[in-house]
Short mmCIF file of C-alpha atoms and ligand atoms in Angstrom, two decimals:
data_model
loop_
_atom_site.label_atom_id
_atom_site.label_comp_id
_atom_site.label_asym_id
_atom_site.label_seq_id
_atom_site.Cartn_x
_atom_site.Cartn_y
_atom_site.Cartn_z
CA MET A 1 -25.80 -52.58 -64.98
CA GLU A 2 -24.79 -48.98 -65.44
CA ASN A 3 -22.05 -47.83 -63.08
CA TRP A 4 -23.50 -44.55 -61.88
CA ALA A 5 -20.79 -43.86 -59.32
CA GLU A 6 -18.00 -44.12 -61.92
CA LYS A 7 -19.90 -41.89 -64.27
CA ASP A 8 -20.50 -39.37 -61.48
CA LEU A 9 -16.77 -39.11 -60.86
CA LYS A 10 -16.13 -38.50 -64.51
CA TYR A 11 -18.15 -35.28 -64.37
CA ILE A 12 -18.97 -34.07 -60.91
CA TRP A 13 -16.88 -32.01 -58.49
CA HIS A 14 -18.61 -32.57 -55.17
CA PRO A 15 -18.94 -29.91 -52.45
CA CYS A 16 -16.71 -29.86 -49.42
CA SER A 17 -14.77 -32.93 -50.57
CA GLN A 18 -11.24 -33.96 -51.38
CA MET A 19 -12.18 -35.75 -54.59
CA LYS A 20 -9.28 -38.18 -54.15
CA ASP A 21 -11.11 -39.63 -51.13
CA TYR A 22 -13.73 -40.86 -53.60
CA GLU A 23 -11.20 -43.34 -55.06
CA GLU A 24 -11.66 -45.39 -51.93
CA LEU A 25 -15.18 -44.31 -50.97
CA LYS A 26 -17.44 -43.94 -54.00
CA PRO A 27 -20.42 -41.60 -53.81
CA SER A 28 -23.68 -43.29 -52.80
CA VAL A 29 -26.09 -42.96 -55.69
CA ILE A 30 -29.41 -42.12 -54.10
CA GLU A 31 -32.56 -42.98 -55.98
CA ARG A 32 -35.36 -42.13 -53.60
CA GLY A 33 -36.17 -40.89 -50.13
CA GLU A 34 -38.93 -41.60 -47.66
CA GLY A 35 -39.16 -40.14 -44.16
CA VAL A 36 -35.82 -40.43 -42.39
CA TYR A 37 -34.55 -42.90 -45.01
CA LEU A 38 -32.71 -42.65 -48.30
CA TYR A 39 -32.36 -45.57 -50.73
CA ASP A 40 -29.58 -46.01 -53.26
CA VAL A 41 -29.74 -47.57 -56.72
CA GLU A 42 -28.82 -50.95 -55.29
CA GLY A 43 -31.68 -50.76 -52.82
CA LYS A 44 -29.47 -50.09 -49.81
CA LYS A 45 -31.18 -48.10 -47.08
CA TYR A 46 -29.58 -45.18 -45.23
CA LEU A 47 -30.78 -43.48 -42.06
CA ASP A 48 -30.36 -39.74 -42.62
CA VAL A 49 -29.63 -38.55 -39.08
CA ILE A 50 -28.02 -35.36 -40.34
CA SER A 51 -31.09 -34.21 -42.30
CA SER A 52 -29.03 -34.04 -45.51
CA TRP A 53 -26.87 -31.14 -44.29
CA TRP A 54 -29.43 -29.99 -41.71
CA CYS A 55 -32.11 -28.87 -44.13
CA ASN A 56 -34.48 -31.81 -44.33
CA LEU A 57 -36.89 -30.88 -41.57
CA LEU A 58 -39.89 -33.20 -41.88
CA GLY A 59 -38.53 -36.23 -43.69
CA HIS A 60 -37.78 -36.95 -47.33
CA CYS A 61 -40.65 -36.84 -49.81
CA ASN A 62 -43.11 -35.66 -47.21
CA PRO A 63 -46.49 -36.30 -48.87
CA HIS A 64 -47.99 -32.89 -48.03
CA ILE A 65 -44.99 -30.83 -49.13
CA SER A 66 -44.60 -32.88 -52.31
CA GLU A 67 -48.27 -32.42 -53.12
CA GLU A 68 -48.16 -28.64 -52.62
CA LEU A 69 -45.04 -28.39 -54.74
CA LYS A 70 -46.67 -30.36 -57.55
CA LYS A 71 -49.75 -28.16 -57.41
CA GLN A 72 -47.64 -25.03 -57.59
CA ALA A 73 -45.62 -26.40 -60.51
CA GLY A 74 -48.87 -26.72 -62.41
CA GLU A 75 -49.81 -23.09 -61.76
CA LEU A 76 -46.76 -20.85 -61.67
CA GLU A 77 -43.10 -21.88 -61.57
CA HIS A 78 -41.48 -18.45 -61.43
CA VAL A 79 -42.05 -14.77 -61.98
CA ILE A 80 -39.83 -11.71 -61.78
CA PHE A 81 -40.19 -10.46 -58.19
CA ALA A 82 -39.56 -6.75 -58.83
CA ASN A 83 -42.93 -5.09 -59.30
CA PHE A 84 -44.58 -8.52 -59.49
CA THR A 85 -45.61 -10.75 -56.67
CA HIS A 86 -47.65 -13.88 -56.00
CA LYS A 87 -49.88 -15.34 -53.33
CA GLN A 88 -47.45 -17.97 -52.04
CA ALA A 89 -44.86 -15.35 -51.05
CA ILE A 90 -47.44 -13.05 -49.51
CA ARG A 91 -49.02 -15.86 -47.49
CA LEU A 92 -45.62 -17.03 -46.32
CA CYS A 93 -44.58 -13.62 -45.00
CA GLU A 94 -47.92 -13.02 -43.34
CA ARG A 95 -47.68 -16.34 -41.53
CA LEU A 96 -44.03 -15.97 -40.55
CA SER A 97 -44.51 -12.45 -39.24
CA LYS A 98 -46.98 -13.86 -36.70
CA ILE A 99 -44.49 -16.32 -35.23
CA LEU A 100 -41.16 -14.54 -35.57
CA PRO A 101 -39.63 -12.68 -32.61
CA GLU A 102 -41.30 -9.32 -32.08
CA GLY A 103 -40.53 -6.52 -34.49
CA LEU A 104 -39.41 -8.63 -37.45
CA CYS A 105 -41.84 -7.78 -40.23
CA LYS A 106 -40.13 -6.98 -43.56
CA PHE A 107 -38.95 -9.85 -45.74
CA ASN A 108 -36.28 -9.95 -48.43
CA PHE A 109 -35.81 -13.12 -50.50
CA THR A 110 -32.59 -14.76 -51.65
CA ASP A 111 -31.89 -18.29 -52.80
CA ASN A 112 -29.35 -19.64 -50.31
CA GLY A 113 -28.16 -18.99 -46.79
CA SER A 114 -24.87 -17.30 -47.70
CA SER A 115 -26.70 -14.84 -49.94
CA ALA A 116 -29.14 -13.97 -47.17
CA ILE A 117 -26.19 -13.23 -44.87
CA GLU A 118 -24.57 -10.98 -47.43
CA ALA A 119 -27.83 -9.17 -48.19
CA ALA A 120 -28.28 -8.57 -44.45
CA MET A 121 -24.75 -7.18 -44.20
CA LYS A 122 -25.35 -4.83 -47.11
CA VAL A 123 -28.63 -3.61 -45.64
CA SER A 124 -27.00 -2.93 -42.30
CA PHE A 125 -24.14 -0.97 -43.85
CA GLN A 126 -26.52 1.02 -46.04
CA TYR A 127 -28.82 1.76 -43.11
CA HIS A 128 -25.99 3.37 -41.18
CA GLU A 129 -24.76 5.19 -44.27
CA GLN A 130 -28.26 6.66 -44.75
CA THR A 131 -28.83 7.55 -41.11
CA GLY A 132 -25.73 9.67 -40.57
CA ASN A 133 -23.18 7.02 -39.60
CA PRO A 134 -21.08 6.40 -42.71
CA GLN A 135 -18.12 5.51 -40.47
CA LYS A 136 -19.82 2.22 -39.62
CA THR A 137 -18.16 0.12 -42.29
CA ARG A 138 -17.11 -3.00 -40.38
CA PHE A 139 -18.70 -6.20 -39.16
CA MET A 140 -18.18 -8.22 -36.03
CA ALA A 141 -18.60 -11.93 -35.57
CA LEU A 142 -17.69 -14.58 -33.03
CA SER A 143 -14.64 -16.77 -33.04
CA GLU A 144 -15.32 -20.08 -34.81
CA ALA A 145 -18.38 -18.58 -36.48
CA TYR A 146 -19.82 -20.03 -39.68
CA HIS A 147 -22.07 -17.97 -41.93
CA GLY A 148 -21.62 -19.51 -45.37
CA GLU A 149 -19.13 -19.82 -48.18
CA THR A 150 -19.39 -16.87 -50.55
CA ILE A 151 -16.67 -14.27 -50.07
CA GLY A 152 -18.62 -11.96 -47.76
CA ALA A 153 -20.18 -14.76 -45.75
CA LEU A 154 -16.86 -16.55 -45.57
CA SER A 155 -15.23 -13.36 -44.28
CA VAL A 156 -17.44 -13.22 -41.21
CA GLY A 157 -16.81 -16.91 -40.62
CA ASP A 158 -13.87 -18.17 -38.60
CA CYS A 159 -13.59 -21.93 -39.14
CA ASP A 160 -10.03 -22.44 -40.34
CA LEU A 161 -10.93 -25.40 -42.52
CA TYR A 162 -12.99 -23.16 -44.77
CA THR A 163 -11.54 -19.68 -44.35
CA LYS A 164 -7.81 -19.86 -43.64
CA LEU A 165 -6.61 -20.33 -47.18
CA TYR A 166 -8.71 -17.46 -48.50
CA LYS A 167 -7.70 -14.85 -45.90
CA PRO A 168 -5.86 -12.70 -48.46
CA ILE A 169 -9.07 -12.10 -50.40
CA LEU A 170 -11.49 -11.73 -47.45
CA MET A 171 -12.88 -8.66 -45.69
CA ASP A 172 -11.26 -7.42 -42.51
CA ILE A 173 -13.65 -8.49 -39.76
CA VAL A 174 -13.62 -7.54 -36.08
CA ARG A 175 -13.43 -10.84 -34.24
CA VAL A 176 -15.08 -11.23 -30.85
CA GLN A 177 -13.62 -14.00 -28.72
CA GLY A 178 -16.82 -15.98 -28.16
CA PRO A 179 -17.99 -18.58 -25.66
CA ASP A 180 -16.19 -21.91 -25.53
CA CYS A 181 -18.20 -23.80 -22.95
CA TYR A 182 -16.49 -27.19 -23.12
CA ARG A 183 -13.06 -25.67 -22.67
CA CYS A 184 -14.21 -22.63 -20.68
CA PRO A 185 -11.19 -20.45 -19.85
CA TYR A 186 -13.07 -19.21 -16.77
CA GLY A 187 -13.59 -22.73 -15.46
CA LYS A 188 -17.39 -22.29 -15.48
CA ASN A 189 -20.27 -24.47 -16.58
CA ARG A 190 -22.75 -23.42 -19.25
CA GLU A 191 -25.72 -24.48 -17.11
CA THR A 192 -24.86 -22.16 -14.23
CA CYS A 193 -22.44 -19.50 -15.48
CA LYS A 194 -23.12 -15.77 -15.80
CA CYS A 195 -21.41 -15.63 -19.21
CA GLU A 196 -18.20 -14.36 -17.64
CA CYS A 197 -16.67 -14.66 -21.12
CA PHE A 198 -18.90 -11.82 -22.27
CA GLU A 199 -16.26 -9.39 -21.02
CA LYS A 200 -14.41 -10.18 -24.26
CA ALA A 201 -17.36 -8.85 -26.27
CA GLU A 202 -17.50 -5.74 -24.08
CA GLU A 203 -13.82 -5.07 -24.66
CA THR A 204 -14.18 -5.49 -28.40
CA PHE A 205 -17.23 -3.26 -28.63
CA ALA A 206 -15.50 -0.56 -26.58
CA LYS A 207 -12.67 -0.57 -29.09
CA TYR A 208 -14.52 -1.07 -32.39
CA GLY A 209 -18.22 -0.45 -31.69
CA SER A 210 -18.24 3.01 -33.25
CA GLU A 211 -16.95 1.76 -36.61
CA THR A 212 -19.12 -1.37 -36.67
CA ALA A 213 -22.37 -1.71 -38.61
CA ALA A 214 -23.48 -5.11 -37.37
CA MET A 215 -22.62 -8.07 -35.21
CA LEU A 216 -23.48 -11.47 -36.67
CA VAL A 217 -24.24 -14.40 -34.45
CA GLU A 218 -25.35 -18.01 -34.71
CA PRO A 219 -27.72 -18.08 -31.73
CA LEU A 220 -26.98 -20.74 -29.07
CA LEU A 221 -25.42 -23.19 -31.50
CA GLN A 222 -22.27 -22.77 -33.55
CA GLY A 223 -23.00 -25.62 -35.90
CA SER A 224 -20.02 -25.90 -38.20
CA ALA A 225 -17.64 -25.19 -35.33
CA GLY A 226 -18.60 -28.64 -34.01
CA MET A 227 -22.10 -28.09 -32.62
CA LYS A 228 -20.77 -25.83 -29.89
CA ILE A 229 -23.57 -24.76 -27.57
CA TYR A 230 -23.70 -21.68 -25.33
CA PRO A 231 -26.33 -20.19 -23.00
CA PRO A 232 -29.17 -17.79 -24.01
CA LEU A 233 -27.90 -15.21 -21.51
CA TYR A 234 -25.08 -14.46 -23.94
CA LEU A 235 -27.61 -13.30 -26.55
CA LYS A 236 -29.46 -11.16 -24.04
CA LYS A 237 -26.24 -9.41 -23.12
CA LEU A 238 -25.32 -9.04 -26.78
CA ARG A 239 -28.67 -7.35 -27.44
CA GLU A 240 -27.93 -4.74 -24.77
CA LEU A 241 -24.39 -4.20 -25.97
CA CYS A 242 -25.47 -3.75 -29.59
CA ASP A 243 -28.07 -1.18 -28.51
CA LYS A 244 -25.47 0.72 -26.54
CA TYR A 245 -23.18 1.06 -29.57
CA ASN A 246 -25.85 1.39 -32.26
CA VAL A 247 -24.72 -1.88 -33.83
CA HIS A 248 -27.25 -4.13 -35.59
CA LEU A 249 -27.64 -7.60 -34.22
CA ILE A 250 -27.95 -10.06 -37.11
CA ALA A 251 -29.22 -13.50 -36.12
CA ASP A 252 -28.06 -16.27 -38.40
CA GLU A 253 -30.87 -18.75 -37.74
CA ILE A 254 -30.17 -20.66 -40.94
CA ALA A 255 -29.28 -23.76 -38.94
CA THR A 256 -31.12 -23.08 -35.67
CA GLY A 257 -34.49 -21.90 -36.97
CA TYR A 258 -37.53 -24.10 -37.44
CA GLY A 259 -37.56 -26.02 -34.20
CA ARG A 260 -34.00 -27.29 -34.23
CA THR A 261 -33.32 -25.97 -30.72
CA GLY A 262 -36.67 -26.99 -29.26
CA LYS A 263 -38.32 -23.66 -30.00
CA MET A 264 -39.30 -22.38 -33.42
CA PHE A 265 -36.38 -19.90 -33.38
CA ALA A 266 -33.32 -20.05 -31.14
CA PHE A 267 -33.66 -16.37 -30.25
CA GLU A 268 -36.90 -17.20 -28.41
CA HIS A 269 -34.80 -18.86 -25.69
CA ALA A 270 -33.27 -15.46 -24.93
CA GLY A 271 -36.51 -13.49 -25.04
CA VAL A 272 -35.02 -10.74 -27.20
CA SER A 273 -35.25 -9.84 -30.89
CA PRO A 274 -32.46 -9.31 -33.36
CA ASP A 275 -32.58 -6.44 -35.86
CA ILE A 276 -32.24 -8.82 -38.76
CA MET A 277 -32.80 -12.56 -38.91
CA CYS A 278 -31.65 -14.88 -41.69
CA LEU A 279 -33.52 -18.11 -42.40
CA SER A 280 -32.90 -20.91 -44.88
CA LYS A 281 -32.32 -24.68 -44.52
CA GLY A 282 -35.55 -25.72 -42.70
CA LEU A 283 -37.51 -22.91 -44.37
CA THR A 284 -38.59 -25.10 -47.30
CA GLY A 285 -38.23 -28.36 -45.40
CA GLY A 286 -35.12 -29.09 -47.43
CA TYR A 287 -37.04 -29.13 -50.71
CA MET A 288 -35.96 -26.02 -52.57
CA PRO A 289 -33.08 -23.58 -52.17
CA MET A 290 -34.49 -20.45 -50.63
CA ALA A 291 -33.54 -18.01 -47.90
CA VAL A 292 -34.91 -14.81 -46.44
CA PHE A 293 -33.72 -12.06 -44.23
CA VAL A 294 -36.36 -10.44 -42.08
CA THR A 295 -35.94 -7.04 -40.53
CA THR A 296 -37.69 -4.28 -38.63
CA GLN A 297 -39.89 -1.42 -39.73
CA LYS A 298 -37.18 0.94 -38.48
CA ILE A 299 -34.54 -0.41 -40.85
CA TYR A 300 -37.01 -0.62 -43.71
CA ASP A 301 -38.03 3.01 -43.21
CA ALA A 302 -34.44 4.23 -43.63
CA PHE A 303 -34.62 3.09 -47.27
CA TYR A 304 -38.10 4.43 -47.99
CA ASP A 305 -37.94 7.72 -49.90
CA ASP A 306 -38.25 9.30 -53.33
CA TYR A 307 -36.38 7.33 -55.97
CA ASN A 308 -33.91 10.11 -56.69
CA THR A 309 -32.62 10.17 -53.13
CA GLY A 310 -30.87 6.89 -54.07
CA LYS A 311 -31.88 5.20 -50.84
CA ALA A 312 -33.39 2.03 -52.28
CA PHE A 313 -31.84 -1.36 -51.55
CA MET A 314 -30.72 -2.19 -55.09
CA HIS A 315 -30.02 -5.84 -54.39
CA SER A 316 -31.49 -8.66 -56.42
CA HIS A 317 -31.33 -12.32 -57.22
CA THR A 318 -32.92 -13.82 -60.31
CA TYR A 319 -34.76 -16.40 -58.24
CA SER A 320 -35.91 -14.03 -55.47
CA GLY A 321 -39.22 -15.21 -54.05
CA ASN A 322 -39.45 -18.30 -56.25
CA PRO A 323 -43.05 -19.57 -56.08
CA LEU A 324 -42.11 -23.26 -56.01
CA ALA A 325 -39.89 -22.66 -52.99
CA CYS A 326 -42.54 -20.50 -51.35
CA SER A 327 -45.14 -23.24 -51.82
CA CYS A 328 -42.84 -25.66 -49.97
CA ALA A 329 -42.29 -23.10 -47.21
CA ASN A 330 -46.03 -22.70 -46.80
CA ALA A 331 -46.49 -26.46 -46.74
CA VAL A 332 -43.89 -26.68 -43.96
CA LEU A 333 -45.84 -24.13 -41.93
CA ASP A 334 -49.07 -26.10 -42.56
CA LEU A 335 -47.41 -29.08 -40.92
CA LEU A 336 -45.91 -27.16 -38.00
CA GLU A 337 -48.93 -24.96 -37.34
CA ASP A 338 -50.71 -26.97 -34.66
CA GLY A 339 -47.45 -27.41 -32.72
CA LYS A 340 -47.73 -31.20 -32.49
CA ILE A 341 -44.56 -31.96 -34.42
CA LEU A 342 -42.50 -29.57 -32.30
CA GLU A 343 -44.05 -30.95 -29.13
CA ARG A 344 -43.18 -34.53 -30.09
CA ALA A 345 -39.69 -33.47 -31.10
CA ARG A 346 -39.21 -31.86 -27.68
CA GLU A 347 -40.32 -35.05 -25.93
CA ASN A 348 -38.14 -37.19 -28.17
CA ALA A 349 -35.20 -34.86 -27.60
CA VAL A 350 -35.17 -35.83 -23.92
CA TYR A 351 -35.16 -39.52 -24.84
CA PHE A 352 -32.51 -39.09 -27.52
CA ASN A 353 -30.13 -37.26 -25.22
CA LYS A 354 -30.67 -39.85 -22.49
CA ILE A 355 -29.76 -42.85 -24.65
CA ILE A 356 -26.76 -41.03 -26.14
CA LYS A 357 -25.43 -40.12 -22.71
CA GLU A 358 -25.95 -43.66 -21.41
CA LYS A 359 -24.12 -45.14 -24.34
CA PHE A 360 -21.26 -42.71 -24.88
CA LEU A 361 -20.46 -40.75 -21.75
CA LEU A 362 -18.29 -43.34 -20.04
CA HIS A 363 -16.11 -44.05 -23.05
CA LYS A 364 -12.49 -43.06 -22.54
CA ASN A 365 -12.42 -40.76 -25.56
CA VAL A 366 -15.73 -38.98 -25.13
CA GLY A 367 -14.95 -35.51 -23.83
CA GLU A 368 -18.44 -34.11 -23.84
CA VAL A 369 -21.99 -34.99 -24.91
CA ARG A 370 -23.95 -31.80 -25.50
CA HIS A 371 -27.40 -31.22 -26.87
CA ILE A 372 -30.01 -28.68 -27.78
CA GLY A 373 -33.34 -29.85 -29.13
CA LEU A 374 -32.80 -33.04 -31.13
CA ILE A 375 -29.26 -31.97 -31.96
CA ASN A 376 -26.73 -34.02 -30.03
CA ALA A 377 -22.97 -33.81 -30.36
CA ILE A 378 -20.27 -36.11 -29.04
CA GLU A 379 -16.83 -34.53 -28.89
CA LEU A 380 -14.07 -37.09 -29.14
CA VAL A 381 -10.75 -36.29 -27.49
CA LYS A 382 -7.43 -38.05 -27.08
CA ASN A 383 -7.34 -37.30 -23.37
CA LYS A 384 -10.48 -36.88 -21.34
CA GLU A 385 -8.72 -35.18 -18.40
CA THR A 386 -6.80 -32.57 -20.37
CA LYS A 387 -9.40 -32.37 -23.18
CA GLU A 388 -6.52 -32.69 -25.64
CA PRO A 389 -7.94 -33.34 -29.11
CA PHE A 390 -6.77 -36.07 -31.46
CA ASP A 391 -4.24 -35.20 -34.12
CA GLY A 392 -6.45 -33.97 -36.97
CA LYS A 393 -4.35 -35.96 -39.45
CA LEU A 394 -5.68 -39.20 -38.01
CA ARG A 395 -9.13 -38.22 -39.35
CA THR A 396 -10.77 -40.10 -36.49
CA GLY A 397 -14.24 -38.74 -37.26
CA TYR A 398 -13.90 -39.70 -40.90
CA GLN A 399 -12.93 -43.29 -40.04
CA ILE A 400 -16.10 -43.55 -37.95
CA TYR A 401 -18.16 -41.99 -40.73
CA LYS A 402 -17.00 -44.58 -43.25
CA LYS A 403 -17.84 -47.49 -40.96
CA ALA A 404 -21.28 -46.11 -40.12
CA LEU A 405 -22.03 -45.53 -43.78
CA LYS A 406 -21.40 -49.23 -44.47
CA ARG A 407 -24.05 -49.99 -41.89
CA GLY A 408 -26.48 -47.53 -43.41
CA VAL A 409 -26.23 -44.57 -41.03
CA ILE A 410 -25.21 -41.16 -42.38
CA LEU A 411 -23.12 -39.40 -39.71
CA ARG A 412 -20.68 -37.01 -41.43
CA PRO A 413 -18.85 -35.80 -38.28
CA LEU A 414 -17.45 -32.29 -38.00
CA GLY A 415 -13.78 -33.12 -37.45
CA ASP A 416 -13.87 -35.35 -34.38
CA VAL A 417 -17.32 -34.29 -33.27
CA ILE A 418 -19.93 -36.92 -34.08
CA TYR A 419 -23.37 -35.41 -34.15
CA PHE A 420 -27.01 -36.16 -34.81
CA ASN A 421 -29.33 -33.54 -36.30
CA PRO A 422 -32.23 -35.65 -37.57
CA PRO A 423 -35.52 -34.62 -39.15
CA LEU A 424 -37.95 -33.52 -36.41
CA ILE A 425 -40.19 -36.50 -37.18
CA ILE A 426 -37.59 -39.17 -36.32
CA GLU A 427 -38.97 -42.02 -34.23
CA ARG A 428 -37.41 -43.67 -31.23
CA LYS A 429 -36.55 -46.94 -32.99
CA ASP A 430 -34.48 -44.96 -35.49
CA MET A 431 -32.79 -43.03 -32.69
CA ASP A 432 -31.94 -46.35 -31.04
CA TYR A 433 -30.45 -47.68 -34.26
CA ALA A 434 -28.43 -44.53 -35.01
CA VAL A 435 -26.96 -44.49 -31.50
CA GLU A 436 -26.12 -48.19 -31.57
CA VAL A 437 -24.37 -47.99 -34.93
CA ALA A 438 -22.50 -44.78 -34.06
CA PHE A 439 -21.28 -46.31 -30.81
CA ASP A 440 -20.19 -49.59 -32.42
CA CYS A 441 -18.31 -47.74 -35.13
CA MET A 442 -16.66 -45.45 -32.63
CA THR A 443 -15.44 -48.38 -30.52
CA GLU A 444 -14.23 -50.20 -33.63
CA VAL A 445 -12.03 -47.21 -34.40
CA LEU A 446 -11.01 -46.22 -30.87
CA GLY A 447 -11.29 -49.44 -28.90
C1 LIG B 513 -25.68 -23.58 -43.86
C2 LIG B 513 -25.42 -22.31 -43.14
C3 LIG B 513 -25.17 -21.12 -43.84
C4 LIG B 513 -25.04 -21.04 -45.33
O1 LIG B 513 -26.16 -21.45 -46.02
P1 LIG B 513 -25.97 -21.97 -47.55
O2 LIG B 513 -27.37 -22.17 -48.02
O3 LIG B 513 -25.21 -23.23 -47.45
O4 LIG B 513 -25.26 -20.91 -48.28
C5 LIG B 513 -25.00 -19.97 -43.08
N1 LIG B 513 -25.06 -19.99 -41.75
C6 LIG B 513 -25.30 -21.11 -41.05
C7 LIG B 513 -25.39 -21.06 -39.57
C8 LIG B 513 -25.47 -22.32 -41.73
O5 LIG B 513 -25.66 -23.44 -41.03
#
């Protein structure tokens, strides 16, 4: 039999990996997917409770999405998107504009999340430049933010694991000390607090607001930081503060959009609208790489003028508005339209959180179990009282990951935070299995 894993390692440099780790743990060679399951070439079954890096929204090889994609492939695979358009993109924007937070109505297409972030940053800067505020040349973002991996997106991010090494080549960002609800320096609780920590944002805006074009934020959930969750009130306050200083509020809903937080978009929890929203991941159900930023008429209008004024947004990607990706995005909306999937996911989220709490909360190394929507995170600590983390060198999360993988559950913890972020269609028996395996593996490693 052909050794696919060996051959893979001969050629492929995998993302976000120390390739030497693959000496001991070979890559799983996946042959097919169905619902929440993946199957490798040897027929082994894996439960994908992390939605293949958070993008698979409605299960693998969803029959409706696959069918729509096939149909589209038979009609039109791609077309230049400058001066040309197609029905799939138009339909998609029309449908999204009806469900997005109020005011978001103009769509710009890119082909991955990081690119959408960078396009949004460029638009914000250019807007200010063209409306009499050329001094607004900087960007603000929260501590421990994650907005992608390209140089601009990486600059606004603040997760040491990804950014630290590259600091010398990154942009100079204004960092806002953000919420840290598990280790709250104010001794408050995210369920009842008044976002006392927001004073840090106020201080930063007072100092740098006048030179800042936009503030980027992952609403309610800082995913890569370890599924850190903070209250909607923070976003409401941020909206007011941004208005006060004429700073754009850019919502990075790449991870939180499409029902992940229990509502279609996380910003809905706060009842306010951002000036620009970035979407990707769930947008195509995890089928095709595509992203959009959506903005307001007001921002759009600042670019709308005679060609020779030079006000156009001269930003492009070859695959902007790809019809295959748009067909998947429309198919996803077909499935979400009647609200039944989101409703079931909300009901199941209550169950999921309950069984996770019952299983994990009493363990000596579980510092916190937090959840939003179906996303649940278990933060492991060395000392529950002091919240002291484990020494990162022990790679505690990674040890648990390897054990769970053997038993056919894909966990991929963020450091020592074990989390679940399953497709919205996951059923209770699969939740039960994921929780049981994760707990067993954790106790095997930690006692
Ligand atoms: C994944 C992600 C990105 C980057 O998207 P890519 O498609 O991986 O470039 C940006 N922001 C958030 C919040 C994400 O989760």
